Short mmCIF file of C-alpha atoms in Angstrom, two decimals:
data_model
loop_
_atom_site.label_atom_id
_atom_site.label_comp_id
_atom_site.label_asym_id
_atom_site.label_seq_id
_atom_site.Cartn_x
_atom_site.Cartn_y
_atom_site.Cartn_z
CA GLN A 1 -31.10 -127.54 153.19
CA VAL A 2 -29.79 -127.90 156.72
CA GLN A 3 -28.52 -131.31 157.78
CA LEU A 4 -27.59 -132.25 161.33
CA VAL A 5 -25.77 -135.56 161.69
CA GLN A 6 -25.11 -136.92 165.15
CA SER A 7 -22.54 -139.35 166.51
CA GLY A 8 -23.39 -142.94 167.30
CA ALA A 9 -24.88 -144.68 170.31
CA GLU A 10 -23.00 -144.73 173.60
CA VAL A 11 -23.03 -147.04 176.62
CA LYS A 12 -21.61 -145.60 179.82
CA LYS A 13 -21.32 -146.57 183.47
CA PRO A 14 -22.82 -144.45 186.25
CA GLY A 15 -20.52 -141.59 187.22
CA ALA A 16 -18.87 -141.42 183.80
CA SER A 17 -19.17 -138.68 181.17
CA VAL A 18 -20.58 -138.88 177.66
CA LYS A 19 -19.87 -136.72 174.62
CA VAL A 20 -22.39 -136.47 171.79
CA SER A 21 -21.51 -134.63 168.58
CA CYS A 22 -23.65 -132.88 165.98
CA LYS A 23 -22.23 -131.89 162.60
CA ALA A 24 -24.10 -129.20 160.68
CA SER A 25 -24.06 -128.63 156.93
CA GLY A 26 -26.01 -126.61 154.42
CA TYR A 27 -26.31 -123.48 156.57
CA ASN A 28 -24.29 -120.34 157.35
CA TYR A 29 -22.74 -121.25 160.69
CA THR A 30 -22.41 -117.61 161.76
CA ASN A 31 -26.20 -117.55 162.18
CA LEU A 32 -26.58 -121.07 163.52
CA VAL A 33 -27.69 -121.85 167.07
CA ILE A 34 -27.66 -125.54 167.99
CA HIS A 35 -29.93 -126.74 170.78
CA TRP A 36 -29.83 -130.02 172.68
CA VAL A 37 -33.00 -131.85 173.68
CA ARG A 38 -33.28 -135.25 175.30
CA GLN A 39 -36.01 -137.83 175.82
CA ALA A 40 -35.81 -140.49 178.50
CA PRO A 41 -37.90 -143.65 177.94
CA GLY A 42 -41.60 -142.88 178.40
CA GLN A 43 -40.88 -139.26 179.27
CA ARG A 44 -41.51 -135.96 177.57
CA LEU A 45 -38.92 -134.08 175.55
CA GLU A 46 -36.59 -131.97 177.69
CA TRP A 47 -34.57 -128.93 176.53
CA MET A 48 -31.00 -128.87 177.84
CA GLY A 49 -29.25 -125.87 176.33
CA TRP A 50 -27.84 -124.21 173.22
CA ILE A 51 -24.66 -122.89 171.64
CA ASN A 52 -24.30 -120.17 169.03
CA LEU A 53 -21.79 -121.55 166.52
CA GLY A 54 -20.98 -118.04 165.33
CA ASN A 55 -19.93 -116.45 168.63
CA ASP A 56 -19.57 -119.44 171.02
CA LYS A 57 -22.21 -118.12 173.44
CA THR A 58 -24.03 -120.78 175.43
CA LYS A 59 -27.10 -121.06 177.61
CA TYR A 60 -28.16 -124.01 179.76
CA SER A 61 -31.27 -125.19 181.50
CA GLU A 62 -30.89 -124.73 185.25
CA LYS A 63 -31.64 -128.45 185.67
CA PHE A 64 -28.45 -129.42 183.84
CA GLN A 65 -26.09 -126.46 184.19
CA ASP A 66 -23.95 -128.12 186.88
CA ARG A 67 -23.33 -131.20 184.74
CA VAL A 68 -23.53 -130.14 181.11
CA SER A 69 -21.16 -128.40 178.74
CA VAL A 70 -21.83 -127.52 175.10
CA THR A 71 -18.85 -126.61 172.94
CA ARG A 72 -18.03 -126.15 169.25
CA GLU A 73 -15.12 -127.25 167.12
CA THR A 74 -12.83 -124.59 165.67
CA SER A 75 -14.33 -125.31 162.26
CA ALA A 76 -17.56 -124.07 163.91
CA THR A 77 -19.67 -126.61 162.05
CA THR A 78 -19.83 -129.17 164.86
CA ALA A 79 -21.34 -128.86 168.31
CA HIS A 80 -20.59 -131.19 171.20
CA LEU A 81 -22.64 -131.98 174.26
CA VAL A 82 -20.84 -133.32 177.30
CA LEU A 83 -22.89 -134.62 180.22
CA ASN A 84 -20.98 -135.48 183.38
CA SER A 85 -21.70 -137.58 186.46
CA LEU A 86 -24.07 -139.83 184.54
CA ARG A 87 -26.84 -141.68 186.35
CA SER A 88 -29.36 -144.23 185.14
CA GLU A 89 -32.00 -141.51 184.69
CA ASP A 90 -29.81 -139.96 181.97
CA THR A 91 -30.55 -142.94 179.71
CA GLY A 92 -32.39 -141.75 176.65
CA VAL A 93 -32.17 -140.32 173.16
CA TYR A 94 -30.29 -137.04 172.78
CA TYR A 95 -31.14 -134.76 169.86
CA CYS A 96 -29.48 -131.70 168.45
CA ALA A 97 -31.68 -129.21 166.63
CA LYS A 98 -31.54 -125.82 164.95
CA ASP A 99 -33.83 -122.96 165.91
CA LEU A 100 -36.21 -121.44 163.36
CA LEU A 101 -36.36 -118.12 165.17
CA VAL A 102 -32.94 -117.10 166.50
CA GLY A 103 -32.89 -116.89 170.26
CA THR A 104 -35.98 -119.04 170.75
CA THR A 105 -36.55 -122.75 171.30
CA THR A 106 -38.68 -123.17 168.18
CA LEU A 107 -36.75 -126.02 166.54
CA ASP A 108 -37.19 -126.66 162.81
CA PHE A 109 -34.41 -129.11 161.89
CA TRP A 110 -33.36 -132.00 164.08
CA GLY A 111 -30.56 -134.53 164.08
CA GLN A 112 -31.36 -138.23 163.94
CA GLY A 113 -30.84 -138.70 167.68
CA THR A 114 -28.16 -140.49 169.72
CA LEU A 115 -29.08 -143.22 172.19
CA VAL A 116 -27.16 -142.95 175.46
CA THR A 117 -27.47 -145.88 177.83
CA VAL A 118 -26.21 -145.56 181.40
CA SER A 119 -25.87 -148.93 183.05
CA SER A 120 -23.54 -150.66 185.43
CA ASP B 1 -40.54 -123.43 184.77
CA ILE B 2 -43.75 -123.12 182.75
CA GLU B 3 -45.70 -126.37 182.90
CA MET B 4 -47.43 -127.63 179.75
CA THR B 5 -50.33 -130.07 180.02
CA GLN B 6 -51.87 -131.88 177.06
CA SER B 7 -55.14 -133.72 176.74
CA PRO B 8 -55.96 -136.39 175.97
CA SER B 9 -52.85 -138.51 176.60
CA SER B 10 -53.90 -140.81 173.78
CA LEU B 11 -56.70 -141.14 171.27
CA SER B 12 -57.87 -143.55 168.63
CA ALA B 13 -59.78 -142.29 165.61
CA SER B 14 -60.79 -143.48 162.16
CA VAL B 15 -59.23 -142.38 158.89
CA GLY B 16 -60.96 -139.18 157.80
CA ASP B 17 -61.96 -138.14 161.31
CA ARG B 18 -61.36 -134.68 162.70
CA VAL B 19 -58.93 -134.89 165.61
CA THR B 20 -58.31 -132.23 168.25
CA VAL B 21 -55.50 -132.08 170.81
CA THR B 22 -55.49 -129.50 173.58
CA CYS B 23 -52.51 -127.93 175.35
CA ARG B 24 -52.67 -125.77 178.45
CA ALA B 25 -49.87 -123.59 179.86
CA SER B 26 -49.47 -122.95 183.58
CA GLN B 27 -49.15 -119.22 182.88
CA PRO B 28 -49.88 -116.95 179.89
CA ILE B 29 -47.45 -117.43 177.02
CA SER B 30 -49.05 -115.17 174.37
CA ILE B 31 -48.74 -117.10 171.08
CA TYR B 32 -45.32 -118.63 171.82
CA LEU B 33 -46.55 -122.18 171.32
CA ASN B 34 -45.22 -124.84 168.97
CA TRP B 35 -46.51 -128.25 167.93
CA TYR B 36 -44.30 -131.18 166.96
CA GLN B 37 -45.04 -134.56 165.43
CA HIS B 38 -42.83 -137.41 166.67
CA LYS B 39 -42.95 -140.75 164.89
CA LEU B 40 -41.33 -143.82 166.42
CA GLY B 41 -37.63 -144.00 165.57
CA GLU B 42 -37.57 -140.61 163.87
CA ALA B 43 -36.62 -137.09 164.91
CA PRO B 44 -39.43 -134.75 165.98
CA LYS B 45 -40.86 -132.58 163.21
CA LEU B 46 -42.06 -129.01 163.67
CA LEU B 47 -45.66 -128.71 162.48
CA ILE B 48 -46.93 -125.39 163.81
CA TYR B 49 -45.14 -122.43 165.40
CA SER B 50 -46.36 -119.21 166.96
CA ALA B 51 -49.59 -121.06 167.80
CA SER B 52 -51.05 -121.01 164.29
CA ARG B 53 -48.30 -120.67 161.68
CA PRO B 54 -47.71 -123.86 159.67
CA GLN B 55 -44.10 -124.82 159.07
CA SER B 56 -43.12 -125.03 155.41
CA GLY B 57 -44.20 -128.30 153.79
CA VAL B 58 -46.71 -129.29 156.46
CA PRO B 59 -49.99 -130.65 155.00
CA SER B 60 -52.89 -128.23 155.19
CA ARG B 61 -54.96 -130.65 157.29
CA PHE B 62 -52.84 -129.61 160.30
CA SER B 63 -53.81 -126.33 161.97
CA GLY B 64 -53.26 -124.63 165.29
CA SER B 65 -55.09 -122.00 167.29
CA GLY B 66 -55.15 -120.32 170.67
CA SER B 67 -53.34 -117.74 172.77
CA GLY B 68 -52.61 -117.06 176.41
CA THR B 69 -52.95 -120.40 178.17
CA GLU B 70 -55.18 -122.54 175.91
CA PHE B 71 -54.12 -123.95 172.56
CA THR B 72 -55.42 -126.50 170.08
CA LEU B 73 -53.93 -128.65 167.35
CA THR B 74 -56.45 -129.91 164.81
CA ILE B 75 -56.05 -132.57 162.15
CA SER B 76 -58.99 -131.96 159.84
CA SER B 77 -58.99 -135.40 158.21
CA LEU B 78 -56.85 -138.04 159.91
CA GLN B 79 -54.58 -140.08 157.62
CA THR B 80 -52.69 -143.30 158.36
CA GLU B 81 -49.37 -141.46 158.11
CA ASP B 82 -50.45 -139.19 160.98
CA VAL B 83 -49.94 -141.97 163.53
CA ALA B 84 -47.46 -140.39 165.94
CA THR B 85 -47.10 -138.68 169.27
CA TYR B 86 -47.80 -134.95 169.22
CA TYR B 87 -46.10 -132.55 171.61
CA CYS B 88 -46.79 -128.93 172.37
CA GLN B 89 -43.91 -126.72 173.53
CA GLN B 90 -43.78 -123.19 174.87
CA SER B 91 -41.03 -120.91 173.56
CA TYR B 92 -42.05 -117.93 175.70
CA ARG B 93 -39.42 -118.42 178.39
CA ASP B 94 -36.39 -120.68 178.81
CA PRO B 95 -36.41 -123.58 179.37
CA GLY B 96 -38.67 -124.33 176.43
CA THR B 97 -40.85 -126.89 178.16
CA PHE B 98 -42.86 -129.59 176.39
CA GLY B 99 -46.17 -131.21 177.13
CA GLN B 100 -46.32 -134.88 178.01
CA GLY B 101 -47.47 -135.84 174.52
CA THR B 102 -50.66 -137.13 172.88
CA LYS B 103 -50.41 -140.48 171.13
CA VAL B 104 -52.64 -140.66 168.05
CA GLU B 105 -53.61 -144.05 166.66
CA ILE B 106 -55.90 -145.33 163.94
CA LYS B 107 -59.04 -147.15 165.07
#
């Protein structure tokens, strides 16, 4: 059974960067693609990008590609999302998730979510 | 980006009622449509993928249908534990965009 455990809540000032981590267990990492999805208060879910833990390939939504970076640890079981130049609109819950169908955004297992608050 | 529009935005129904949520895509997406259930304080849960395929472990009262631009999620007999917000999502083309959500409550 796949488990995705995320790092804890963060409070950041505008202009800063935030790093959110997602540790995977119970799955062969060579076939594991981790996606990042966020939800601002009162808004719809928003896909940000993914990383293939097996080969380190990444893909980002055009909306975020200038400010976002998704990396993996050398153990290849943890993915990190870094979002730069934070603004108040980036406040929300950030989720990592695994795709059911490799290469698609059909997401079958999700982390518990990480609240990021951007406030001066 | 492909725009996804759900209706209604919210609904209130009685236990045992049949509930239907509609999702419309701004362009044809074949059957690349997923439905998620999102309860307050929890992670979203995949209910239906490829428009009509139930995810493992999902109760049989949940079903999906449609293709092209019009899709439907049906709860055949609403239960108290179904109180949640339901989102459709297209996986036809990146970014995998979501609808605005339908909040389902018990009357």
